[in-house]
Amino acid sequence: MLTSFKRIIRFGWKNFKRNPGSSSAAVFILVIVISMITGLYLLQRPVEYLVETIEEKVDVSLYFKEEASEAEMLVLTEQLESIPEVQDVTYVSKDDALCVFKERHEQDPLLMESLEELGINPFLASLSIKAADPENYKGIIEFVEGGEHSSLIEKIDYYKKEPILQKLFSINDQVNRFGIGFSVILGIVAFLVALNQIQISLKNSKEEINTMKIVGASDWFIKGPFIVQGAVIGTMAALISVLLFFGGLSVFNSRIEASIPGLDMLGFFSNHFILILLIQLVTGIGVGVSASLIAIRKYLKV
């Protein structure tokens, strides 16, 4: 059994080296496809990073009516803080809101003069709410609007920000769907191209396969070397792809960080190296072996 296994490995490697042109072509095609699939996987990181950055800056503000007392506002604050979906609640008094406005627009003398002429504080006290997940904002707002303190609320800016939040959810969904769909298409293309290349190499081995059948070799002993050949092609393509990405990210990572501050793609690649290599190996070996099995079937019918 061990002897047969060693022969299968040796014959498979021999088949790979015997047809360097078709083997190299199959490796080249798989490198392109594996690289594109890997690129789609890595592309999710900058999209997620940008979405996360936007989400961190998104909050919802509740503005209280003039007649609302500070005690009532603080009661509502405590109620919101007790909700698991709420990450943080910040109370902003009328005076605090006025100070923030002055600091933000201190370089605008006309605006400052208009505020002075007004003679009163035009701002409302408010609560700035940060949800643990942007999808939770709707439920939080429904809790406030249906609660006992709803009569204290002058306005809620959630409905102005809702289209932005929906856009964020849509972007995530579209990227995920596109990535899955395109990966499936690439996998089919890779399989068909690899199948064609392996069929070309099998034509040169047709007489050898017929001879092995005549002398009584089992189908699996005949299939074995070509399965090994497909696995070698897939493994080489995966290793070349992972080296290309590591080298490319090592060179361009600083430029990526300069364009998108805080985004470390090389670090992401390194942290997920095992998963990325596994995806590449499964793709490469899976396509190579399955294409070999299908390609050799007709040559076994003697």
PDB file of C-alpha atoms in Angstrom:
ATOM      1  CA  MET A   1       0.000   0.000   0.000  1.00  0.00           C
ATOM      2  CA  LEU A   2       2.786   2.389   0.985  1.00  0.00           C
ATOM      3  CA  THR A   3       4.729   1.433  -2.136  1.00  0.00           C
ATOM      4  CA  SER A   4       1.719   2.186  -4.358  1.00  0.00           C
ATOM      5  CA  PHE A   5       1.229   5.521  -2.629  1.00  0.00           C
ATOM      6  CA  LYS A   6       4.855   6.480  -3.206  1.00  0.00           C
ATOM      7  CA  ARG A   7       4.539   5.495  -6.875  1.00  0.00           C
ATOM      8  CA  ILE A   8       1.421   7.615  -7.250  1.00  0.00           C
ATOM      9  CA  ILE A   9       3.223  10.616  -5.745  1.00  0.00           C
ATOM     10  CA  ARG A  10       6.255  10.045  -7.986  1.00  0.00           C
ATOM     11  CA  PHE A  11       4.173   9.598 -11.136  1.00  0.00           C
ATOM     12  CA  GLY A  12       2.098  12.675 -10.277  1.00  0.00           C
ATOM     13  CA  TRP A  13       5.205  14.836  -9.910  1.00  0.00           C
ATOM     14  CA  LYS A  14       6.545  13.297 -13.140  1.00  0.00           C
ATOM     15  CA  ASN A  15       3.323  14.247 -14.964  1.00  0.00           C
ATOM     16  CA  PHE A  16       3.645  17.796 -13.686  1.00  0.00           C
ATOM     17  CA  LYS A  17       7.232  18.136 -14.936  1.00  0.00           C
ATOM     18  CA  ARG A  18       6.589  16.288 -18.211  1.00  0.00           C
ATOM     19  CA  ASN A  19       4.268  19.020 -19.503  1.00  0.00           C
ATOM     20  CA  PRO A  20       5.871  22.251 -18.255  1.00  0.00           C
ATOM     21  CA  GLY A  21       3.940  24.394 -20.720  1.00  0.00           C
ATOM     22  CA  SER A  22       0.428  23.264 -19.804  1.00  0.00           C
ATOM     23  CA  SER A  23       1.313  22.911 -16.099  1.00  0.00           C
ATOM     24  CA  SER A  24       2.735  26.433 -15.989  1.00  0.00           C
ATOM     25  CA  ALA A  25      -0.319  27.769 -17.816  1.00  0.00           C
ATOM     26  CA  ALA A  26      -2.636  26.077 -15.314  1.00  0.00           C
ATOM     27  CA  VAL A  27      -0.601  27.484 -12.389  1.00  0.00           C
ATOM     28  CA  PHE A  28      -0.635  30.958 -13.955  1.00  0.00           C
ATOM     29  CA  ILE A  29      -4.413  30.921 -14.420  1.00  0.00           C
ATOM     30  CA  LEU A  30      -4.981  29.697 -10.882  1.00  0.00           C
ATOM     31  CA  VAL A  31      -2.629  32.357  -9.500  1.00  0.00           C
ATOM     32  CA  ILE A  32      -4.744  35.032 -11.179  1.00  0.00           C
ATOM     33  CA  VAL A  33      -8.023  33.594  -9.917  1.00  0.00           C
ATOM     34  CA  ILE A  34      -6.756  32.913  -6.373  1.00  0.00           C
ATOM     35  CA  SER A  35      -5.293  36.411  -6.244  1.00  0.00           C
ATOM     36  CA  MET A  36      -8.607  37.944  -7.271  1.00  0.00           C
ATOM     37  CA  ILE A  37     -10.498  35.933  -4.654  1.00  0.00           C
ATOM     38  CA  THR A  38      -7.924  36.921  -2.027  1.00  0.00           C
ATOM     39  CA  GLY A  39      -8.206  40.527  -3.168  1.00  0.00           C
ATOM     40  CA  LEU A  40     -11.968  40.413  -2.667  1.00  0.00           C
ATOM     41  CA  TYR A  41     -11.461  39.036   0.840  1.00  0.00           C
ATOM     42  CA  LEU A  42      -8.948  41.763   1.689  1.00  0.00           C
ATOM     43  CA  LEU A  43     -11.140  44.449   0.106  1.00  0.00           C
ATOM     44  CA  GLN A  44     -13.723  43.838   2.810  1.00  0.00           C
ATOM     45  CA  ARG A  45     -11.312  45.208   5.415  1.00  0.00           C
ATOM     46  CA  PRO A  46     -11.035  48.795   4.094  1.00  0.00           C
ATOM     47  CA  VAL A  47     -14.794  48.849   3.466  1.00  0.00           C
ATOM     48  CA  GLU A  48     -15.465  47.627   7.012  1.00  0.00           C
ATOM     49  CA  TYR A  49     -12.911  50.110   8.377  1.00  0.00           C
ATOM     50  CA  LEU A  50     -14.534  53.052   6.597  1.00  0.00           C
ATOM     51  CA  VAL A  51     -18.003  51.957   7.697  1.00  0.00           C
ATOM     52  CA  GLU A  52     -16.800  51.516  11.300  1.00  0.00           C
ATOM     53  CA  THR A  53     -15.178  54.969  11.205  1.00  0.00           C
ATOM     54  CA  ILE A  54     -18.417  56.542  10.011  1.00  0.00           C
ATOM     55  CA  GLU A  55     -20.447  54.575  12.568  1.00  0.00           C
ATOM     56  CA  GLU A  56     -18.230  55.857  15.386  1.00  0.00           C
ATOM     57  CA  LYS A  57     -19.039  59.423  14.363  1.00  0.00           C
ATOM     58  CA  VAL A  58     -22.766  58.807  14.064  1.00  0.00           C
ATOM     59  CA  ASP A  59     -24.910  59.457  17.103  1.00  0.00           C
ATOM     60  CA  VAL A  60     -28.489  60.540  17.771  1.00  0.00           C
ATOM     61  CA  SER A  61     -29.471  63.649  19.696  1.00  0.00           C
ATOM     62  CA  LEU A  62     -32.692  64.216  21.649  1.00  0.00           C
ATOM     63  CA  TYR A  63     -33.533  67.884  22.228  1.00  0.00           C
ATOM     64  CA  PHE A  64     -35.632  68.783  25.261  1.00  0.00           C
ATOM     65  CA  LYS A  65     -38.343  71.402  25.448  1.00  0.00           C
ATOM     66  CA  GLU A  66     -37.639  74.634  27.337  1.00  0.00           C
ATOM     67  CA  GLU A  67     -39.956  73.672  30.198  1.00  0.00           C
ATOM     68  CA  ALA A  68     -38.245  70.330  30.845  1.00  0.00           C
ATOM     69  CA  SER A  69     -36.429  70.305  34.183  1.00  0.00           C
ATOM     70  CA  GLU A  70     -32.877  69.067  34.601  1.00  0.00           C
ATOM     71  CA  ALA A  71     -34.097  66.397  37.037  1.00  0.00           C
ATOM     72  CA  GLU A  72     -36.464  64.968  34.420  1.00  0.00           C
ATOM     73  CA  MET A  73     -33.685  65.003  31.821  1.00  0.00           C
ATOM     74  CA  LEU A  74     -31.353  63.085  34.137  1.00  0.00           C
ATOM     75  CA  VAL A  75     -34.066  60.473  34.850  1.00  0.00           C
ATOM     76  CA  LEU A  76     -34.393  59.813  31.122  1.00  0.00           C
ATOM     77  CA  THR A  77     -30.586  59.675  30.870  1.00  0.00           C
ATOM     78  CA  GLU A  78     -30.466  56.958  33.529  1.00  0.00           C
ATOM     79  CA  GLN A  79     -33.218  54.991  31.789  1.00  0.00           C
ATOM     80  CA  LEU A  80     -31.344  55.063  28.507  1.00  0.00           C
ATOM     81  CA  GLU A  81     -28.071  54.056  30.165  1.00  0.00           C
ATOM     82  CA  SER A  82     -29.801  50.954  31.543  1.00  0.00           C
ATOM     83  CA  ILE A  83     -30.637  49.712  28.017  1.00  0.00           C
ATOM     84  CA  PRO A  84     -28.079  47.104  26.811  1.00  0.00           C
ATOM     85  CA  GLU A  85     -28.237  48.427  23.240  1.00  0.00           C
ATOM     86  CA  VAL A  86     -27.066  51.866  24.360  1.00  0.00           C
ATOM     87  CA  GLN A  87     -23.296  52.277  24.495  1.00  0.00           C
ATOM     88  CA  ASP A  88     -23.125  55.807  25.866  1.00  0.00           C
ATOM     89  CA  VAL A  89     -25.385  58.735  26.785  1.00  0.00           C
ATOM     90  CA  THR A  90     -24.070  62.276  27.189  1.00  0.00           C
ATOM     91  CA  TYR A  91     -26.154  65.047  28.710  1.00  0.00           C
ATOM     92  CA  VAL A  92     -25.515  68.487  27.162  1.00  0.00           C
ATOM     93  CA  SER A  93     -27.032  71.426  29.018  1.00  0.00           C
ATOM     94  CA  LYS A  94     -28.112  74.680  27.371  1.00  0.00           C
ATOM     95  CA  ASP A  95     -24.992  76.418  28.682  1.00  0.00           C
ATOM     96  CA  ASP A  96     -22.715  73.624  27.459  1.00  0.00           C
ATOM     97  CA  ALA A  97     -24.305  73.773  24.018  1.00  0.00           C
ATOM     98  CA  LEU A  98     -23.740  77.520  23.892  1.00  0.00           C
ATOM     99  CA  CYS A  99     -20.068  77.140  24.882  1.00  0.00           C
ATOM    100  CA  VAL A 100     -19.484  74.482  22.239  1.00  0.00           C
ATOM    101  CA  PHE A 101     -21.079  76.698  19.593  1.00  0.00           C
ATOM    102  CA  LYS A 102     -18.896  79.674  20.570  1.00  0.00           C
ATOM    103  CA  GLU A 103     -15.716  77.579  20.483  1.00  0.00           C
ATOM    104  CA  ARG A 104     -16.605  76.167  17.095  1.00  0.00           C
ATOM    105  CA  HIS A 105     -17.407  79.534  15.522  1.00  0.00           C
ATOM    106  CA  GLU A 106     -15.076  81.877  17.380  1.00  0.00           C
ATOM    107  CA  GLN A 107     -13.400  82.788  14.096  1.00  0.00           C
ATOM    108  CA  ASP A 108     -16.696  84.052  12.677  1.00  0.00           C
ATOM    109  CA  PRO A 109     -17.152  87.587  14.146  1.00  0.00           C
ATOM    110  CA  LEU A 110     -20.436  88.198  12.306  1.00  0.00           C
ATOM    111  CA  LEU A 111     -22.000  85.093  13.804  1.00  0.00           C
ATOM    112  CA  MET A 112     -20.669  85.924  17.264  1.00  0.00           C
ATOM    113  CA  GLU A 113     -22.032  89.466  17.006  1.00  0.00           C
ATOM    114  CA  SER A 114     -25.461  88.171  15.970  1.00  0.00           C
ATOM    115  CA  LEU A 115     -25.482  85.836  18.970  1.00  0.00           C
ATOM    116  CA  GLU A 116     -24.624  88.710  21.306  1.00  0.00           C
ATOM    117  CA  GLU A 117     -27.390  90.870  19.864  1.00  0.00           C
ATOM    118  CA  LEU A 118     -29.872  88.078  20.386  1.00  0.00           C
ATOM    119  CA  GLY A 119     -29.309  88.419  24.110  1.00  0.00           C
ATOM    120  CA  ILE A 120     -30.558  84.947  25.047  1.00  0.00           C
ATOM    121  CA  ASN A 121     -29.316  81.387  24.849  1.00  0.00           C
ATOM    122  CA  PRO A 122     -31.122  79.942  21.787  1.00  0.00           C
ATOM    123  CA  PHE A 123     -29.933  76.387  22.344  1.00  0.00           C
ATOM    124  CA  LEU A 124     -31.855  73.492  23.858  1.00  0.00           C
ATOM    125  CA  ALA A 125     -30.559  70.950  26.345  1.00  0.00           C
ATOM    126  CA  SER A 126     -30.013  67.577  24.714  1.00  0.00           C
ATOM    127  CA  LEU A 127     -28.903  63.985  25.079  1.00  0.00           C
ATOM    128  CA  SER A 128     -26.302  62.570  22.711  1.00  0.00           C
ATOM    129  CA  ILE A 129     -26.907  58.828  22.349  1.00  0.00           C
ATOM    130  CA  LYS A 130     -24.359  56.348  21.000  1.00  0.00           C
ATOM    131  CA  ALA A 131     -25.722  52.886  20.213  1.00  0.00           C
ATOM    132  CA  ALA A 132     -23.639  49.724  20.470  1.00  0.00           C
ATOM    133  CA  ASP A 133     -24.832  48.879  16.945  1.00  0.00           C
ATOM    134  CA  PRO A 134     -26.273  51.411  14.458  1.00  0.00           C
ATOM    135  CA  GLU A 135     -29.140  49.016  13.779  1.00  0.00           C
ATOM    136  CA  ASN A 136     -30.281  49.567  17.376  1.00  0.00           C
ATOM    137  CA  TYR A 137     -31.047  53.278  16.972  1.00  0.00           C
ATOM    138  CA  LYS A 138     -34.555  52.702  15.703  1.00  0.00           C
ATOM    139  CA  GLY A 139     -35.487  50.589  18.732  1.00  0.00           C
ATOM    140  CA  ILE A 140     -33.938  53.109  21.115  1.00  0.00           C
ATOM    141  CA  ILE A 141     -35.909  55.977  19.574  1.00  0.00           C
ATOM    142  CA  GLU A 142     -39.120  53.947  19.713  1.00  0.00           C
ATOM    143  CA  PHE A 143     -38.433  53.348  23.427  1.00  0.00           C
ATOM    144  CA  VAL A 144     -38.104  57.109  24.027  1.00  0.00           C
ATOM    145  CA  GLU A 145     -41.142  58.050  21.941  1.00  0.00           C
ATOM    146  CA  GLY A 146     -43.285  55.454  23.670  1.00  0.00           C
ATOM    147  CA  GLY A 147     -42.076  56.227  27.174  1.00  0.00           C
ATOM    148  CA  GLU A 148     -43.387  58.468  29.928  1.00  0.00           C
ATOM    149  CA  HIS A 149     -40.924  61.231  29.096  1.00  0.00           C
ATOM    150  CA  SER A 150     -41.872  61.567  25.428  1.00  0.00           C
ATOM    151  CA  SER A 151     -43.691  64.835  26.200  1.00  0.00           C
ATOM    152  CA  LEU A 152     -40.357  66.398  27.205  1.00  0.00           C
ATOM    153  CA  ILE A 153     -38.847  65.889  23.749  1.00  0.00           C
ATOM    154  CA  GLU A 154     -38.838  68.821  21.328  1.00  0.00           C
ATOM    155  CA  LYS A 155     -37.221  66.969  18.443  1.00  0.00           C
ATOM    156  CA  ILE A 156     -35.052  63.979  17.568  1.00  0.00           C
ATOM    157  CA  ASP A 157     -32.483  64.182  14.776  1.00  0.00           C
ATOM    158  CA  TYR A 158     -32.566  60.414  14.136  1.00  0.00           C
ATOM    159  CA  TYR A 159     -34.933  60.768  11.211  1.00  0.00           C
ATOM    160  CA  LYS A 160     -32.487  63.099   9.454  1.00  0.00           C
ATOM    161  CA  LYS A 161     -29.660  60.618   9.967  1.00  0.00           C
ATOM    162  CA  GLU A 162     -31.688  57.501   9.184  1.00  0.00           C
ATOM    163  CA  PRO A 163     -30.886  57.618   5.410  1.00  0.00           C
ATOM    164  CA  ILE A 164     -27.155  57.694   6.258  1.00  0.00           C
ATOM    165  CA  LEU A 165     -27.497  54.680   8.537  1.00  0.00           C
ATOM    166  CA  GLN A 166     -29.512  52.781   5.938  1.00  0.00           C
ATOM    167  CA  LYS A 167     -26.826  53.587   3.368  1.00  0.00           C
ATOM    168  CA  LEU A 168     -24.177  52.098   5.663  1.00  0.00           C
ATOM    169  CA  PHE A 169     -26.175  48.875   6.041  1.00  0.00           C
ATOM    170  CA  SER A 170     -26.694  48.753   2.283  1.00  0.00           C
ATOM    171  CA  ILE A 171     -22.979  49.177   1.543  1.00  0.00           C
ATOM    172  CA  ASN A 172     -22.081  46.287   3.854  1.00  0.00           C
ATOM    173  CA  ASP A 173     -24.703  44.018   2.301  1.00  0.00           C
ATOM    174  CA  GLN A 174     -23.725  44.910  -1.258  1.00  0.00           C
ATOM    175  CA  VAL A 175     -20.018  44.338  -0.647  1.00  0.00           C
ATOM    176  CA  ASN A 176     -20.689  40.940   0.947  1.00  0.00           C
ATOM    177  CA  ARG A 177     -23.034  39.852  -1.847  1.00  0.00           C
ATOM    178  CA  PHE A 178     -20.691  41.080  -4.556  1.00  0.00           C
ATOM    179  CA  GLY A 179     -17.751  39.303  -2.946  1.00  0.00           C
ATOM    180  CA  ILE A 180     -19.594  35.979  -2.693  1.00  0.00           C
ATOM    181  CA  GLY A 181     -21.068  36.198  -6.201  1.00  0.00           C
ATOM    182  CA  PHE A 182     -17.826  37.229  -7.873  1.00  0.00           C
ATOM    183  CA  SER A 183     -15.868  34.544  -6.001  1.00  0.00           C
ATOM    184  CA  VAL A 184     -18.273  31.882  -7.280  1.00  0.00           C
ATOM    185  CA  ILE A 185     -17.891  33.163 -10.859  1.00  0.00           C
ATOM    186  CA  LEU A 186     -14.099  33.206 -10.547  1.00  0.00           C
ATOM    187  CA  GLY A 187     -14.146  29.689  -9.128  1.00  0.00           C
ATOM    188  CA  ILE A 188     -16.167  28.416 -12.113  1.00  0.00           C
ATOM    189  CA  VAL A 189     -13.846  30.173 -14.582  1.00  0.00           C
ATOM    190  CA  ALA A 190     -10.774  28.776 -12.829  1.00  0.00           C
ATOM    191  CA  PHE A 191     -12.258  25.283 -12.861  1.00  0.00           C
ATOM    192  CA  LEU A 192     -13.037  25.405 -16.593  1.00  0.00           C
ATOM    193  CA  VAL A 193      -9.607  26.776 -17.515  1.00  0.00           C
ATOM    194  CA  ALA A 194      -7.802  24.268 -15.295  1.00  0.00           C
ATOM    195  CA  LEU A 195      -9.945  21.483 -16.758  1.00  0.00           C
ATOM    196  CA  ASN A 196      -8.947  22.527 -20.265  1.00  0.00           C
ATOM    197  CA  GLN A 197      -5.238  22.686 -19.400  1.00  0.00           C
ATOM    198  CA  ILE A 198      -5.284  19.304 -17.659  1.00  0.00           C
ATOM    199  CA  GLN A 199      -7.132  17.732 -20.589  1.00  0.00           C
ATOM    200  CA  ILE A 200      -4.350  18.970 -22.863  1.00  0.00           C
ATOM    201  CA  SER A 201      -1.731  17.335 -20.646  1.00  0.00           C
ATOM    202  CA  LEU A 202      -3.787  14.128 -20.499  1.00  0.00           C
ATOM    203  CA  LYS A 203      -3.731  13.785 -24.279  1.00  0.00           C
ATOM    204  CA  ASN A 204       0.008  13.185 -24.067  1.00  0.00           C
ATOM    205  CA  SER A 205      -0.619  10.481 -21.451  1.00  0.00           C
ATOM    206  CA  LYS A 206      -3.433   8.706 -23.299  1.00  0.00           C
ATOM    207  CA  GLU A 207      -1.322   5.748 -24.452  1.00  0.00           C
ATOM    208  CA  GLU A 208       0.200   5.361 -21.000  1.00  0.00           C
ATOM    209  CA  ILE A 209      -3.268   5.285 -19.421  1.00  0.00           C
ATOM    210  CA  ASN A 210      -4.469   2.675 -21.938  1.00  0.00           C
ATOM    211  CA  THR A 211      -1.420   0.509 -21.253  1.00  0.00           C
ATOM    212  CA  MET A 212      -2.002   0.697 -17.485  1.00  0.00           C
ATOM    213  CA  LYS A 213      -5.633  -0.358 -18.014  1.00  0.00           C
ATOM    214  CA  ILE A 214      -4.596  -3.294 -20.176  1.00  0.00           C
ATOM    215  CA  VAL A 215      -2.134  -4.616 -17.588  1.00  0.00           C
ATOM    216  CA  GLY A 216      -4.850  -4.483 -14.917  1.00  0.00           C
ATOM    217  CA  ALA A 217      -4.096  -1.290 -12.983  1.00  0.00           C
ATOM    218  CA  SER A 218      -7.046  -0.094 -10.906  1.00  0.00           C
ATOM    219  CA  ASP A 219      -8.876   3.105 -11.770  1.00  0.00           C
ATOM    220  CA  TRP A 220      -7.704   4.764  -8.576  1.00  0.00           C
ATOM    221  CA  PHE A 221      -4.074   3.868  -9.261  1.00  0.00           C
ATOM    222  CA  ILE A 222      -4.444   5.526 -12.660  1.00  0.00           C
ATOM    223  CA  LYS A 223      -6.291   8.526 -11.256  1.00  0.00           C
ATOM    224  CA  GLY A 224      -3.844   8.978  -8.400  1.00  0.00           C
ATOM    225  CA  PRO A 225      -0.950  10.617 -10.300  1.00  0.00           C
ATOM    226  CA  PHE A 226      -3.298  13.092 -11.982  1.00  0.00           C
ATOM    227  CA  ILE A 227      -4.919  13.935  -8.646  1.00  0.00           C
ATOM    228  CA  VAL A 228      -1.415  14.595  -7.312  1.00  0.00           C
ATOM    229  CA  GLN A 229      -0.656  16.671 -10.411  1.00  0.00           C
ATOM    230  CA  GLY A 230      -3.762  18.792  -9.813  1.00  0.00           C
ATOM    231  CA  ALA A 231      -2.859  19.180  -6.129  1.00  0.00           C
ATOM    232  CA  VAL A 232       0.691  20.267  -7.033  1.00  0.00           C
ATOM    233  CA  ILE A 233      -0.659  22.845  -9.492  1.00  0.00           C
ATOM    234  CA  GLY A 234      -3.101  24.193  -6.893  1.00  0.00           C
ATOM    235  CA  THR A 235      -0.511  24.272  -4.107  1.00  0.00           C
ATOM    236  CA  MET A 236       2.064  26.085  -6.235  1.00  0.00           C
ATOM    237  CA  ALA A 237      -0.542  28.630  -7.343  1.00  0.00           C
ATOM    238  CA  ALA A 238      -1.584  29.260  -3.718  1.00  0.00           C
ATOM    239  CA  LEU A 239       1.998  29.699  -2.508  1.00  0.00           C
ATOM    240  CA  ILE A 240       2.833  32.073  -5.357  1.00  0.00           C
ATOM    241  CA  SER A 241      -0.327  34.080  -4.629  1.00  0.00           C
ATOM    242  CA  VAL A 242       0.378  34.431  -0.904  1.00  0.00           C
ATOM    243  CA  LEU A 243       3.953  35.570  -1.629  1.00  0.00           C
ATOM    244  CA  LEU A 244       2.706  38.120  -4.149  1.00  0.00           C
ATOM    245  CA  PHE A 245       0.249  39.590  -1.652  1.00  0.00           C
ATOM    246  CA  PHE A 246       2.760  39.663   1.184  1.00  0.00           C
ATOM    247  CA  GLY A 247       5.331  41.370  -1.016  1.00  0.00           C
ATOM    248  CA  GLY A 248       2.793  43.809  -2.471  1.00  0.00           C
ATOM    249  CA  LEU A 249       1.404  44.817   0.911  1.00  0.00           C
ATOM    250  CA  SER A 250       4.916  45.187   2.359  1.00  0.00           C
ATOM    251  CA  VAL A 251       5.695  47.699  -0.382  1.00  0.00           C
ATOM    252  CA  PHE A 252       2.410  49.589  -0.531  1.00  0.00           C
ATOM    253  CA  ASN A 253       1.139  49.417   3.064  1.00  0.00           C
ATOM    254  CA  SER A 254       2.603  52.800   3.993  1.00  0.00           C
ATOM    255  CA  ARG A 255       0.876  54.402   1.005  1.00  0.00           C
ATOM    256  CA  ILE A 256      -2.424  52.791   1.973  1.00  0.00           C
ATOM    257  CA  GLU A 257      -2.076  54.149   5.525  1.00  0.00           C
ATOM    258  CA  ALA A 258      -1.275  57.586   4.118  1.00  0.00           C
ATOM    259  CA  SER A 259      -4.478  57.495   2.048  1.00  0.00           C
ATOM    260  CA  ILE A 260      -6.644  55.986   4.810  1.00  0.00           C
ATOM    261  CA  PRO A 261      -5.119  56.858   8.208  1.00  0.00           C
ATOM    262  CA  GLY A 262      -5.359  54.020  10.698  1.00  0.00           C
ATOM    263  CA  LEU A 263      -5.862  51.284   8.090  1.00  0.00           C
ATOM    264  CA  ASP A 264      -3.046  48.721   8.433  1.00  0.00           C
ATOM    265  CA  MET A 265      -3.595  46.209   5.638  1.00  0.00           C
ATOM    266  CA  LEU A 266      -0.253  44.459   6.198  1.00  0.00           C
ATOM    267  CA  GLY A 267      -1.174  43.946   9.852  1.00  0.00           C
ATOM    268  CA  PHE A 268      -4.612  42.636   8.840  1.00  0.00           C
ATOM    269  CA  PHE A 269      -2.969  40.268   6.334  1.00  0.00           C
ATOM    270  CA  SER A 270      -0.479  39.032   8.948  1.00  0.00           C
ATOM    271  CA  ASN A 271      -3.158  38.536  11.607  1.00  0.00           C
ATOM    272  CA  HIS A 272      -5.314  36.545   9.181  1.00  0.00           C
ATOM    273  CA  PHE A 273      -2.426  34.824   7.384  1.00  0.00           C
ATOM    274  CA  ILE A 274      -3.463  31.265   8.279  1.00  0.00           C
ATOM    275  CA  LEU A 275      -7.068  31.841   7.155  1.00  0.00           C
ATOM    276  CA  ILE A 276      -5.963  33.536   3.923  1.00  0.00           C
ATOM    277  CA  LEU A 277      -3.467  30.762   3.123  1.00  0.00           C
ATOM    278  CA  LEU A 278      -6.140  28.163   3.886  1.00  0.00           C
ATOM    279  CA  ILE A 279      -8.595  29.881   1.516  1.00  0.00           C
ATOM    280  CA  GLN A 280      -5.947  29.941  -1.204  1.00  0.00           C
ATOM    281  CA  LEU A 281      -4.936  26.315  -0.704  1.00  0.00           C
ATOM    282  CA  VAL A 282      -8.533  25.071  -0.626  1.00  0.00           C
ATOM    283  CA  THR A 283      -9.314  27.040  -3.777  1.00  0.00           C
ATOM    284  CA  GLY A 284      -6.174  25.994  -5.648  1.00  0.00           C
ATOM    285  CA  ILE A 285      -6.090  22.335  -4.636  1.00  0.00           C
ATOM    286  CA  GLY A 286      -9.876  21.977  -4.880  1.00  0.00           C
ATOM    287  CA  VAL A 287      -9.970  23.318  -8.433  1.00  0.00           C
ATOM    288  CA  GLY A 288      -6.850  21.402  -9.497  1.00  0.00           C
ATOM    289  CA  VAL A 289      -7.936  18.033  -8.091  1.00  0.00           C
ATOM    290  CA  SER A 290     -11.588  18.230  -9.196  1.00  0.00           C
ATOM    291  CA  ALA A 291     -10.564  19.295 -12.714  1.00  0.00           C
ATOM    292  CA  SER A 292      -8.129  16.364 -12.881  1.00  0.00           C
ATOM    293  CA  LEU A 293     -10.768  13.864 -11.785  1.00  0.00           C
ATOM    294  CA  ILE A 294     -13.277  15.061 -14.372  1.00  0.00           C
ATOM    295  CA  ALA A 295     -10.681  15.289 -17.163  1.00  0.00           C
ATOM    296  CA  ILE A 296      -9.422  11.723 -16.711  1.00  0.00           C
ATOM    297  CA  ARG A 297     -12.850  10.056 -16.609  1.00  0.00           C
ATOM    298  CA  LYS A 298     -13.190   9.596 -20.361  1.00  0.00           C
ATOM    299  CA  TYR A 299      -9.695   8.126 -20.655  1.00  0.00           C
ATOM    300  CA  LEU A 300     -10.615   5.358 -18.206  1.00  0.00           C
ATOM    301  CA  LYS A 301     -13.304   4.031 -20.557  1.00  0.00           C
ATOM    302  CA  VAL A 302     -11.266   1.587 -22.635  1.00  0.00           C
TER     303      VAL A 302
END
